[in-house]
Tab-separated table of N, CA, C and O and ligand atoms in Angstrom:
chain	number	residue	atom	x	y	z
L	746	MET	N	-28.673	-8.881	18.475
L	746	MET	CA	-28.655	-10.078	17.654
L	746	MET	C	-27.916	-11.184	18.409
L	746	MET	O	-26.981	-10.920	19.122
L	747	GLU	N	-28.363	-12.423	18.300
L	747	GLU	CA	-27.694	-13.563	18.954
L	747	GLU	C	-26.553	-14.075	18.048
L	747	GLU	O	-26.627	-13.870	16.910
L	748	LEU	N	-25.640	-14.796	18.645
L	748	LEU	CA	-24.533	-15.250	17.972
L	748	LEU	C	-24.646	-16.753	17.754
L	748	LEU	O	-24.171	-17.607	18.363
L	749	HIS	N	-25.580	-17.138	16.766
L	749	HIS	CA	-25.943	-18.568	16.623
L	749	HIS	C	-25.540	-19.335	15.481
L	749	HIS	O	-25.425	-20.471	15.416
L	750	HIS	N	-25.212	-18.461	14.332
L	750	HIS	CA	-24.855	-19.161	13.018
L	750	HIS	C	-23.550	-18.817	12.671
L	750	HIS	O	-22.976	-17.795	13.045
L	751	ARG	N	-23.040	-19.585	11.750
L	751	ARG	CA	-21.742	-19.379	11.144
L	751	ARG	C	-21.662	-17.944	10.490
L	751	ARG	O	-20.641	-17.233	10.580
L	752	SER	N	-22.725	-17.473	9.890
L	752	SER	CA	-22.770	-16.153	9.306
L	752	SER	C	-22.601	-15.047	10.464
L	752	SER	O	-22.025	-13.983	10.249
L	753	ASP	N	-23.042	-15.371	11.600
L	753	ASP	CA	-22.827	-14.356	12.776
L	753	ASP	C	-21.290	-14.370	13.218
L	753	ASP	O	-20.828	-13.278	13.532
L	754	ILE	N	-20.751	-15.469	13.162
L	754	ILE	CA	-19.360	-15.645	13.527
L	754	ILE	C	-18.520	-14.859	12.513
L	754	ILE	O	-17.603	-14.116	12.897
L	755	ILE	N	-18.892	-14.982	11.191
L	755	ILE	CA	-18.191	-14.303	10.191
L	755	ILE	C	-18.244	-12.737	10.358
L	755	ILE	O	-17.277	-12.025	10.313
L	756	THR	N	-19.469	-12.322	10.688
L	756	THR	CA	-19.645	-10.853	10.914
L	756	THR	C	-18.765	-10.414	12.091
L	756	THR	O	-18.128	-9.387	12.100
L	757	MET	N	-18.857	-11.191	13.204
L	757	MET	CA	-18.063	-10.858	14.411
L	757	MET	C	-16.647	-10.855	14.083
L	757	MET	O	-15.891	-9.852	14.507
L	758	VAL	N	-16.006	-11.879	13.433
L	758	VAL	CA	-14.526	-11.899	13.157
L	758	VAL	C	-14.178	-10.744	12.228
L	758	VAL	O	-13.206	-10.064	12.510
L	759	ASN	N	-14.981	-10.483	11.228
L	759	ASN	CA	-14.623	-9.368	10.288
L	759	ASN	C	-14.588	-8.045	11.002
L	759	ASN	O	-13.603	-7.284	10.825
L	760	LYS	N	-15.575	-7.782	11.914
L	760	LYS	CA	-15.590	-6.544	12.572
L	760	LYS	C	-14.454	-6.353	13.591
L	760	LYS	O	-13.914	-5.334	13.764
L	761	PHE	N	-14.115	-7.527	14.298
L	761	PHE	CA	-12.959	-7.561	15.237
L	761	PHE	C	-11.734	-7.126	14.456
L	761	PHE	O	-10.985	-6.302	15.026
L	762	TYR	N	-11.360	-7.823	13.347
L	762	TYR	CA	-10.106	-7.556	12.735
L	762	TYR	C	-10.125	-6.140	12.042
L	762	TYR	O	-9.029	-5.560	11.879
L	763	GLU	N	-11.361	-5.602	11.724
L	763	GLU	CA	-11.283	-4.183	11.227
L	763	GLU	C	-10.771	-3.199	12.340
L	763	GLU	O	-10.049	-2.373	12.077
L	764	LYS	N	-11.165	-3.548	13.556
L	764	LYS	CA	-10.728	-2.790	14.694
L	764	LYS	C	-9.235	-3.021	14.890
L	764	LYS	O	-8.438	-2.115	15.156
L	765	VAL	N	-8.756	-4.331	14.832
L	765	VAL	CA	-7.399	-4.664	14.995
L	765	VAL	C	-6.487	-3.855	14.002
L	765	VAL	O	-5.451	-3.325	14.370
L	766	LYS	N	-6.930	-3.848	12.775
L	766	LYS	CA	-6.130	-3.244	11.704
L	766	LYS	C	-6.035	-1.653	11.933
L	766	LYS	O	-5.106	-1.134	11.464
L	767	ARG	N	-7.020	-1.005	12.585
L	767	ARG	CA	-7.010	0.300	12.861
L	767	ARG	C	-6.281	0.711	14.244
L	767	ARG	O	-6.148	1.815	14.534
L	768	ASP	N	-5.889	-0.367	14.968
L	768	ASP	CA	-5.368	-0.081	16.333
L	768	ASP	C	-3.888	0.173	16.304
L	768	ASP	O	-3.065	-0.634	15.721
L	769	GLU	N	-3.491	1.234	16.904
L	769	GLU	CA	-2.057	1.690	16.888
L	769	GLU	C	-1.140	0.617	17.415
L	769	GLU	O	-0.072	0.420	16.870
L	770	LEU	N	-1.511	-0.046	18.558
L	770	LEU	CA	-0.685	-1.009	19.191
L	770	LEU	C	-0.604	-2.348	18.458
L	770	LEU	O	0.371	-2.936	18.343
L	771	LEU	N	-1.857	-2.720	18.002
L	771	LEU	CA	-1.963	-4.145	17.474
L	771	LEU	C	-1.564	-4.135	15.948
L	771	LEU	O	-1.042	-5.241	15.509
L	772	ALA	N	-1.906	-3.195	15.289
L	772	ALA	CA	-1.729	-3.247	13.763
L	772	ALA	C	-0.327	-3.715	13.319
L	772	ALA	O	-0.301	-4.616	12.458
L	773	PRO	N	0.734	-3.132	14.001
L	773	PRO	CA	2.048	-3.606	13.563
L	773	PRO	C	2.316	-5.141	13.679
L	773	PRO	O	2.990	-5.682	12.935
L	774	VAL	N	1.617	-5.666	14.727
L	774	VAL	CA	1.841	-7.144	15.002
L	774	VAL	C	1.191	-8.007	13.923
L	774	VAL	O	1.563	-9.112	13.659
L	775	PHE	N	0.151	-7.463	13.283
L	775	PHE	CA	-0.567	-8.095	12.211
L	775	PHE	C	-0.135	-7.708	10.839
L	775	PHE	O	-0.716	-8.143	9.886
L	776	ALA	N	0.974	-6.978	10.742
L	776	ALA	CA	1.323	-6.301	9.390
L	776	ALA	C	1.646	-7.379	8.440
L	776	ALA	O	1.356	-7.239	7.227
L	777	HIS	N	2.156	-8.580	8.846
L	777	HIS	CA	2.588	-9.654	7.903
L	777	HIS	C	1.419	-10.585	7.495
L	777	HIS	O	1.575	-11.483	6.762
L	778	VAL	N	0.212	-10.399	8.131
L	778	VAL	CA	-0.805	-11.376	8.076
L	778	VAL	C	-1.422	-11.379	6.635
L	778	VAL	O	-1.773	-10.357	6.064
L	779	ASP	N	-1.669	-12.576	6.110
L	779	ASP	CA	-2.247	-12.897	4.790
L	779	ASP	C	-3.778	-12.852	5.082
L	779	ASP	O	-4.326	-13.946	5.384
L	780	TRP	N	-4.460	-11.766	5.042
L	780	TRP	CA	-5.908	-11.735	5.534
L	780	TRP	C	-6.848	-12.673	4.827
L	780	TRP	O	-7.555	-13.367	5.432
L	781	PRO	N	-6.761	-12.896	3.378
L	781	PRO	CA	-7.626	-13.764	2.831
L	781	PRO	C	-7.421	-15.273	3.286
L	781	PRO	O	-8.390	-16.035	3.170
L	782	ALA	N	-6.334	-15.566	3.875
L	782	ALA	CA	-6.025	-16.854	4.449
L	782	ALA	C	-6.482	-16.857	6.036
L	782	ALA	O	-7.144	-17.794	6.500
L	783	HIS	N	-6.055	-15.795	6.696
L	783	HIS	CA	-6.375	-15.764	8.125
L	783	HIS	C	-7.797	-15.620	8.505
L	783	HIS	O	-8.157	-16.281	9.406
L	784	LEU	N	-8.551	-14.820	7.733
L	784	LEU	CA	-9.975	-14.662	8.253
L	784	LEU	C	-10.755	-16.033	8.102
L	784	LEU	O	-11.392	-16.322	9.239
L	785	PRO	N	-10.721	-16.773	7.096
L	785	PRO	CA	-11.404	-18.004	7.130
L	785	PRO	C	-10.905	-18.973	8.208
L	785	PRO	O	-11.693	-19.830	8.739
L	786	THR	N	-9.585	-18.960	8.524
L	786	THR	CA	-9.080	-19.736	9.624
L	786	THR	C	-9.794	-19.328	10.907
L	786	THR	O	-10.189	-20.246	11.747
L	787	MET	N	-9.986	-18.020	11.113
L	787	MET	CA	-10.634	-17.617	12.284
L	787	MET	C	-12.090	-17.873	12.277
L	787	MET	O	-12.670	-18.202	13.340
L	788	TYR	N	-12.793	-17.946	11.179
L	788	TYR	CA	-14.202	-18.304	11.075
L	788	TYR	C	-14.254	-19.741	11.542
L	788	TYR	O	-15.136	-20.102	12.367
L	789	ASN	N	-13.369	-20.546	11.070
L	789	ASN	CA	-13.399	-22.014	11.406
L	789	ASN	C	-13.012	-22.205	12.895
L	789	ASN	O	-13.667	-23.107	13.572
L	790	PHE	N	-12.093	-21.454	13.386
L	790	PHE	CA	-11.705	-21.517	14.830
L	790	PHE	C	-12.882	-21.305	15.715
L	790	PHE	O	-13.256	-22.082	16.630
L	791	TRP	N	-13.517	-20.092	15.464
L	791	TRP	CA	-14.621	-19.693	16.393
L	791	TRP	C	-15.821	-20.500	16.207
L	791	TRP	O	-16.525	-20.744	17.189
L	792	SER	N	-16.104	-21.044	14.964
L	792	SER	CA	-17.297	-21.862	14.837
L	792	SER	C	-17.043	-23.162	15.390
L	792	SER	O	-17.979	-23.848	15.852
L	793	SER	N	-15.841	-23.707	15.477
L	793	SER	CA	-15.474	-24.890	16.182
L	793	SER	C	-15.714	-24.737	17.598
L	793	SER	O	-16.320	-25.545	18.208
L	794	MET	N	-15.252	-23.611	18.150
L	794	MET	CA	-15.352	-23.396	19.606
L	794	MET	C	-16.806	-23.251	20.037
L	794	MET	O	-17.176	-23.704	21.123
L	795	LEU	N	-17.597	-22.533	19.261
L	795	LEU	CA	-18.872	-22.056	19.665
L	795	LEU	C	-20.018	-22.861	19.206
L	795	LEU	O	-20.959	-23.137	19.883
L	796	LEU	N	-19.847	-23.404	17.934
L	796	LEU	CA	-20.918	-24.120	17.287
L	796	LEU	C	-20.617	-25.673	17.119
L	796	LEU	O	-21.407	-26.419	16.560
L	797	GLY	N	-19.478	-26.119	17.611
L	797	GLY	CA	-19.051	-27.457	17.488
L	797	GLY	C	-18.930	-27.910	16.063
L	797	GLY	O	-19.078	-29.126	15.773
L	798	GLU	N	-18.582	-26.939	15.163
L	798	GLU	CA	-18.363	-27.342	13.753
L	798	GLU	C	-17.121	-28.240	13.435
L	798	GLU	O	-17.138	-28.817	12.417
L	799	GLN	N	-16.074	-28.187	14.273
L	799	GLN	CA	-14.909	-28.987	14.098
L	799	GLN	C	-14.249	-28.713	12.729
L	799	GLN	O	-13.851	-29.633	12.085
L	800	ARG	N	-14.170	-27.491	12.276
L	800	ARG	CA	-13.541	-27.191	10.968
L	800	ARG	C	-12.126	-26.720	11.188
L	800	ARG	O	-11.394	-26.534	10.200
L	801	TYR	N	-11.826	-26.281	12.325
L	801	TYR	CA	-10.418	-25.784	12.641
L	801	TYR	C	-9.535	-26.955	13.092
L	801	TYR	O	-9.834	-27.575	14.103
L	802	THR	N	-8.377	-27.170	12.462
L	802	THR	CA	-7.411	-28.040	12.868
L	802	THR	C	-6.102	-27.328	12.901
L	802	THR	O	-5.774	-26.744	11.799
L	803	GLY	N	-5.509	-27.103	13.995
L	803	GLY	CA	-4.248	-26.304	14.097
L	803	GLY	C	-3.828	-26.182	15.482
L	803	GLY	O	-4.516	-26.746	16.398
L	804	ASN	N	-2.752	-25.512	15.589
L	804	ASN	CA	-2.211	-25.265	16.897
L	804	ASN	C	-1.954	-23.767	17.177
L	804	ASN	O	-1.013	-23.231	16.819
L	805	PRO	N	-3.024	-23.086	17.669
L	805	PRO	CA	-3.035	-21.641	17.713
L	805	PRO	C	-1.847	-21.187	18.556
L	805	PRO	O	-1.192	-20.228	18.130
L	806	PHE	N	-1.475	-21.739	19.662
L	806	PHE	CA	-0.448	-21.303	20.432
L	806	PHE	C	0.952	-21.159	19.663
L	806	PHE	O	1.638	-20.169	19.764
L	807	GLN	N	1.251	-22.140	18.900
L	807	GLN	CA	2.458	-22.062	18.063
L	807	GLN	C	2.585	-20.801	17.272
L	807	GLN	O	3.705	-20.218	17.062
L	808	LYS	N	1.443	-20.368	16.718
L	808	LYS	CA	1.515	-19.124	15.922
L	808	LYS	C	1.772	-17.879	16.698
L	808	LYS	O	2.121	-16.782	16.159
L	809	HIS	N	1.628	-17.920	18.057
L	809	HIS	CA	1.846	-16.740	18.821
L	809	HIS	C	3.177	-16.730	19.548
L	809	HIS	O	3.582	-15.653	20.016
L	810	ARG	N	3.665	-17.870	19.802
L	810	ARG	CA	4.908	-18.005	20.532
L	810	ARG	C	6.016	-16.997	20.150
L	810	ARG	O	6.686	-16.528	21.000
L	811	THR	N	6.178	-16.767	18.845
L	811	THR	CA	7.277	-15.979	18.378
L	811	THR	C	6.855	-14.524	18.061
L	811	THR	O	7.674	-13.750	17.563
L	812	LEU	N	5.638	-14.218	18.269
L	812	LEU	CA	5.122	-12.779	17.964
L	812	LEU	C	5.770	-11.882	18.974
L	812	LEU	O	5.935	-12.295	20.235
L	813	PRO	N	6.017	-10.623	18.690
L	813	PRO	CA	6.592	-9.579	19.613
L	813	PRO	C	5.485	-9.024	20.518
L	813	PRO	O	5.043	-7.898	20.280
L	814	ILE	N	4.880	-9.787	21.339
L	814	ILE	CA	3.702	-9.348	22.098
L	814	ILE	C	3.949	-9.480	23.636
L	814	ILE	O	4.664	-10.399	24.099
L	815	GLU	N	3.395	-8.552	24.350
L	815	GLU	CA	3.512	-8.444	25.791
L	815	GLU	C	2.082	-8.411	26.395
L	815	GLU	O	1.115	-8.427	25.663
L	816	ALA	N	1.981	-8.393	27.721
L	816	ALA	CA	0.749	-8.333	28.432
L	816	ALA	C	-0.125	-7.237	27.836
L	816	ALA	O	-1.406	-7.412	27.710
L	817	ARG	N	0.432	-6.090	27.574
L	817	ARG	CA	-0.434	-4.870	27.148
L	817	ARG	C	-1.126	-5.232	25.780
L	817	ARG	O	-2.100	-4.795	25.401
L	818	HIS	N	-0.458	-6.106	24.905
L	818	HIS	CA	-1.013	-6.504	23.619
L	818	HIS	C	-2.265	-7.364	23.886
L	818	HIS	O	-3.213	-7.207	23.271
L	819	PHE	N	-2.105	-8.280	24.824
L	819	PHE	CA	-3.217	-9.089	25.140
L	819	PHE	C	-4.382	-8.297	25.766
L	819	PHE	O	-5.549	-8.571	25.384
L	820	ASP	N	-4.081	-7.311	26.619
L	820	ASP	CA	-5.120	-6.546	27.221
L	820	ASP	C	-5.931	-5.767	26.073
L	820	ASP	O	-7.165	-5.661	26.089
L	821	GLN	N	-5.167	-5.221	25.094
L	821	GLN	CA	-5.745	-4.419	24.085
L	821	GLN	C	-6.537	-5.397	23.142
L	821	GLN	O	-7.753	-5.072	22.666
L	822	TRP	N	-5.981	-6.513	22.816
L	822	TRP	CA	-6.700	-7.609	21.989
L	822	TRP	C	-8.083	-7.927	22.608
L	822	TRP	O	-9.157	-7.860	21.959
L	823	LEU	N	-8.030	-8.228	23.893
L	823	LEU	CA	-9.229	-8.496	24.675
L	823	LEU	C	-10.266	-7.403	24.676
L	823	LEU	O	-11.497	-7.618	24.533
L	824	LYS	N	-9.737	-6.188	24.850
L	824	LYS	CA	-10.685	-5.038	24.941
L	824	LYS	C	-11.372	-4.931	23.622
L	824	LYS	O	-12.531	-4.733	23.644
L	825	LEU	N	-10.640	-5.024	22.536
L	825	LEU	CA	-11.392	-4.885	21.199
L	825	LEU	C	-12.259	-6.031	20.895
L	825	LEU	O	-13.364	-5.850	20.378
L	826	PHE	N	-11.900	-7.166	21.324
L	826	PHE	CA	-12.709	-8.420	21.146
L	826	PHE	C	-14.147	-8.245	21.875
L	826	PHE	O	-15.124	-8.390	21.331
L	827	ILE	N	-13.913	-7.790	23.164
L	827	ILE	CA	-15.134	-7.716	24.040
L	827	ILE	C	-16.070	-6.560	23.524
L	827	ILE	O	-17.267	-6.725	23.449
L	828	GLU	N	-15.389	-5.476	23.030
L	828	GLU	CA	-16.059	-4.344	22.475
L	828	GLU	C	-16.889	-4.826	21.272
L	828	GLU	O	-18.069	-4.461	21.111
L	829	THR	N	-16.201	-5.508	20.421
L	829	THR	CA	-16.931	-5.983	19.190
L	829	THR	C	-18.105	-6.864	19.464
L	829	THR	O	-19.141	-6.676	18.848
L	830	VAL	N	-17.928	-7.752	20.415
L	830	VAL	CA	-19.063	-8.678	20.777
L	830	VAL	C	-20.212	-7.827	21.339
L	830	VAL	O	-21.424	-7.862	20.859
L	831	ASP	N	-19.844	-6.923	22.200
L	831	ASP	CA	-20.941	-6.176	22.986
L	831	ASP	C	-21.648	-5.241	22.012
L	831	ASP	O	-22.807	-4.938	22.224
L	832	GLU	N	-20.914	-4.686	21.065
L	832	GLU	CA	-21.586	-3.738	20.075
L	832	GLU	C	-22.547	-4.366	19.176
L	832	GLU	O	-23.351	-3.808	18.541
L	833	ASN	N	-22.376	-5.710	18.989
L	833	ASN	CA	-23.165	-6.433	17.910
L	833	ASN	C	-23.995	-7.592	18.376
L	833	ASN	O	-24.943	-7.951	17.633
L	834	PHE	N	-23.673	-8.162	19.508
L	834	PHE	CA	-24.435	-9.372	19.865
L	834	PHE	C	-24.803	-9.371	21.403
L	834	PHE	O	-24.240	-8.604	22.114
L	835	GLU	N	-25.776	-10.240	21.692
L	835	GLU	CA	-26.140	-10.440	22.979
L	835	GLU	C	-26.630	-11.908	23.154
L	835	GLU	O	-26.731	-12.654	22.259
L	836	GLY	N	-26.745	-12.386	24.395
L	836	GLY	CA	-27.244	-13.636	24.631
L	836	GLY	C	-26.135	-14.641	25.100
L	836	GLY	O	-24.977	-14.207	25.352
L	837	GLU	N	-26.547	-15.894	25.189
L	837	GLU	CA	-25.645	-16.871	25.823
L	837	GLU	C	-24.324	-17.150	25.084
L	837	GLU	O	-23.289	-17.200	25.705
L	838	LYS	N	-24.474	-17.264	23.705
L	838	LYS	CA	-23.283	-17.479	23.008
L	838	LYS	C	-22.379	-16.236	22.926
L	838	LYS	O	-21.121	-16.347	22.868
L	839	ALA	N	-22.926	-15.077	22.978
L	839	ALA	CA	-22.166	-13.882	23.044
L	839	ALA	C	-21.323	-13.849	24.358
L	839	ALA	O	-20.133	-13.466	24.367
L	840	GLU	N	-21.908	-14.286	25.500
L	840	GLU	CA	-21.236	-14.383	26.703
L	840	GLU	C	-20.164	-15.380	26.655
L	840	GLU	O	-19.040	-15.300	27.108
L	841	GLU	N	-20.497	-16.529	26.007
L	841	GLU	CA	-19.559	-17.698	25.937
L	841	GLU	C	-18.286	-17.371	25.175
L	841	GLU	O	-17.191	-17.653	25.517
L	842	ILE	N	-18.471	-16.576	24.078
L	842	ILE	CA	-17.325	-16.376	23.266
L	842	ILE	C	-16.358	-15.398	23.908
L	842	ILE	O	-15.217	-15.606	23.832
L	843	LYS	N	-16.889	-14.418	24.757
L	843	LYS	CA	-16.012	-13.614	25.443
L	843	LYS	C	-15.312	-14.284	26.556
L	843	LYS	O	-14.072	-14.129	26.768
L	844	MET	N	-16.005	-15.275	27.226
L	844	MET	CA	-15.291	-16.108	28.244
L	844	MET	C	-14.210	-16.938	27.603
L	844	MET	O	-13.125	-17.116	28.224
L	845	ARG	N	-14.485	-17.565	26.461
L	845	ARG	CA	-13.450	-18.427	25.848
L	845	ARG	C	-12.260	-17.554	25.419
L	845	ARG	O	-11.150	-18.049	25.578
L	846	ALA	N	-12.447	-16.422	24.916
L	846	ALA	CA	-11.328	-15.535	24.443
L	846	ALA	C	-10.514	-15.174	25.666
L	846	ALA	O	-9.229	-15.267	25.617
L	847	GLN	N	-11.175	-14.780	26.727
L	847	GLN	CA	-10.402	-14.413	27.985
L	847	GLN	C	-9.650	-15.617	28.516
L	847	GLN	O	-8.514	-15.437	28.906
L	848	SER	N	-10.290	-16.836	28.486
L	848	SER	CA	-9.562	-17.982	29.008
L	848	SER	C	-8.373	-18.412	28.189
L	848	SER	O	-7.305	-18.735	28.654
L	849	ILE	N	-8.549	-18.299	26.884
L	849	ILE	CA	-7.445	-18.691	25.964
L	849	ILE	C	-6.344	-17.663	26.109
L	849	ILE	O	-5.118	-18.064	26.052
L	850	ALA	N	-6.679	-16.395	26.224
L	850	ALA	CA	-5.691	-15.326	26.341
L	850	ALA	C	-4.894	-15.531	27.587
L	850	ALA	O	-3.629	-15.363	27.649
L	851	ARG	N	-5.519	-15.929	28.597
L	851	ARG	CA	-4.902	-16.184	29.975
L	851	ARG	C	-3.851	-17.472	29.802
L	851	ARG	O	-2.799	-17.436	30.236
L	852	ILE	N	-4.336	-18.473	29.071
L	852	ILE	CA	-3.410	-19.746	28.874
L	852	ILE	C	-2.277	-19.285	27.955
L	852	ILE	O	-1.096	-19.667	28.362
L	853	PHE	N	-2.469	-18.549	26.936
L	853	PHE	CA	-1.343	-18.089	26.135
L	853	PHE	C	-0.292	-17.333	26.912
L	853	PHE	O	0.835	-17.534	26.833
L	854	GLN	N	-0.839	-16.367	27.745
L	854	GLN	CA	0.026	-15.613	28.538
L	854	GLN	C	0.811	-16.344	29.628
L	854	GLN	O	2.065	-16.123	29.824
L	855	HIS	N	0.130	-17.325	30.179
L	855	HIS	CA	0.802	-18.247	31.117
L	855	HIS	C	1.963	-18.946	30.430
L	855	HIS	O	3.138	-18.889	30.899
L	856	LYS	N	1.769	-19.411	29.197
L	856	LYS	CA	2.724	-20.260	28.494
L	856	LYS	C	3.890	-19.322	28.084
L	856	LYS	O	5.006	-19.748	27.976
L	857	MET	N	3.554	-18.072	27.885
L	857	MET	CA	4.635	-17.151	27.426
L	857	MET	C	5.276	-16.410	28.602
L	857	MET	O	6.154	-15.522	28.386
L	858	GLY	N	4.842	-16.719	29.808
L	858	GLY	CA	5.489	-16.129	31.014
L	858	GLY	C	5.145	-14.720	31.183
L	858	GLY	O	5.768	-13.938	31.848
L	859	LEU	N	3.879	-14.367	30.698
L	859	LEU	CA	3.390	-12.965	30.746
L	859	LEU	C	2.332	-12.762	31.703
L	859	LEU	O	1.856	-11.638	31.950
L	860	TYR	N	1.853	-13.821	32.375
L	860	TYR	CA	0.624	-13.685	33.305
L	860	TYR	C	0.894	-12.762	34.457
L	860	TYR	O	1.892	-12.927	35.151
L	861	GLN	N	-0.065	-11.847	34.565
L	861	GLN	CA	0.005	-10.861	35.686
L	861	GLN	C	-0.849	-11.094	36.862
L	861	GLN	O	-1.013	-10.425	37.760
L	862	GLY	N	-1.635	-12.276	36.726
L	862	GLY	CA	-2.484	-12.699	37.807
L	862	GLY	C	-3.828	-11.889	37.803
L	862	GLY	O	-4.440	-11.753	38.817
L	863	ASN	N	-4.261	-11.390	36.595
L	863	ASN	CA	-5.614	-10.797	36.566
L	863	ASN	C	-6.476	-11.452	35.565
L	863	ASN	O	-6.075	-12.321	34.803
T	2166	HEM	C1	-2.001	-10.231	21.984
T	2166	HEM	C2	-3.033	-10.910	21.515
T	2166	HEM	C3	-2.956	-11.515	20.166
T	2166	HEM	C4	-2.232	-11.135	19.034
T	2166	HEM	C5	-1.371	-9.973	18.877
T	2166	HEM	C6	-2.466	-12.173	18.067
T	2166	HEM	C7	-1.879	-12.224	16.820
T	2166	HEM	C8	-2.092	-13.211	15.862
T	2166	HEM	C9	-1.439	-13.230	14.555
T	2166	HEM	C10	-0.475	-12.122	14.009
T	2166	HEM	C11	-1.850	-14.401	13.892
T	2166	HEM	C12	-1.317	-14.820	12.557
T	2166	HEM	C13	-0.197	-15.675	12.682
T	2166	HEM	C14	0.316	-16.073	11.331
T	2166	HEM	O1	-0.409	-16.870	10.599
T	2166	HEM	O2	1.342	-15.566	10.891
T	2166	HEM	C15	-2.680	-14.996	14.827
T	2166	HEM	C16	-3.283	-16.279	14.542
T	2166	HEM	C17	-4.310	-16.853	15.354
T	2166	HEM	N1	-4.729	-16.408	16.579
T	2166	HEM	FE1	-3.986	-14.791	17.577
T	2166	HEM	N2	-3.310	-13.110	18.540
T	2166	HEM	C18	-3.591	-12.799	19.835
T	2166	HEM	C19	-4.467	-13.442	20.670
T	2166	HEM	C20	-5.187	-14.451	20.349
T	2166	HEM	C21	-6.225	-15.133	21.225
T	2166	HEM	C22	-6.431	-14.737	22.641
T	2166	HEM	C23	-6.727	-16.166	20.567
T	2166	HEM	C24	-7.756	-17.190	20.894
T	2166	HEM	C25	-8.787	-16.825	21.700
T	2166	HEM	C26	-5.997	-16.208	19.227
T	2166	HEM	C27	-6.331	-17.170	18.228
T	2166	HEM	C28	-5.686	-17.180	17.052
T	2166	HEM	C29	-5.834	-18.329	16.048
T	2166	HEM	C30	-6.746	-19.460	16.172
T	2166	HEM	C31	-4.929	-18.081	15.006
T	2166	HEM	C32	-4.710	-18.886	13.736
T	2166	HEM	C33	-3.691	-19.994	13.957
T	2166	HEM	C34	-3.529	-20.855	12.803
T	2166	HEM	O3	-3.213	-20.275	11.662
T	2166	HEM	O4	-3.881	-22.058	12.883
T	2166	HEM	N3	-5.098	-15.190	19.177
T	2166	HEM	N4	-2.848	-14.388	15.991
């Protein structure tokens, strides 16, 4: 299936956070999250990124700055993200969302002084 519509983004985001919630390393970092608020934020974030919807206004980095996360959390986050995309989608937008996630993860890690050069 291609990743073309907001409904596809919603499917993708829901499946990704289902994995996150079951993940031993990541689940504790998300324990405080208000899911009914967070999920729609993420639908808006990714549909702004991918579909040009411009429904997300916020500063994602600020939300991560104080989280107890290290490079291994980013590695695991990306692994689950890429897995979710590959299990459910194919095509140009599927490739684009994986590239964007990797690039933002790299920027966050740079800003947090966690970058390992990979
Ligand atoms: C180690 C990897 C990551 C962890 C553990 C993580 C964790 C979190 C948590 C716990 C929140 C909720 C913050 C709160 O509202 O209290 C959040 C929000 C968010 N995350 Fe991440 N995140 C990670 C990587 C990323 C990456 C790579 C991206 C982008 C590609 C991203 C995008 C966002 C966005 C857009 C929000 C919403 C910010 C807002 O409320 O405006 N995160 N993340």
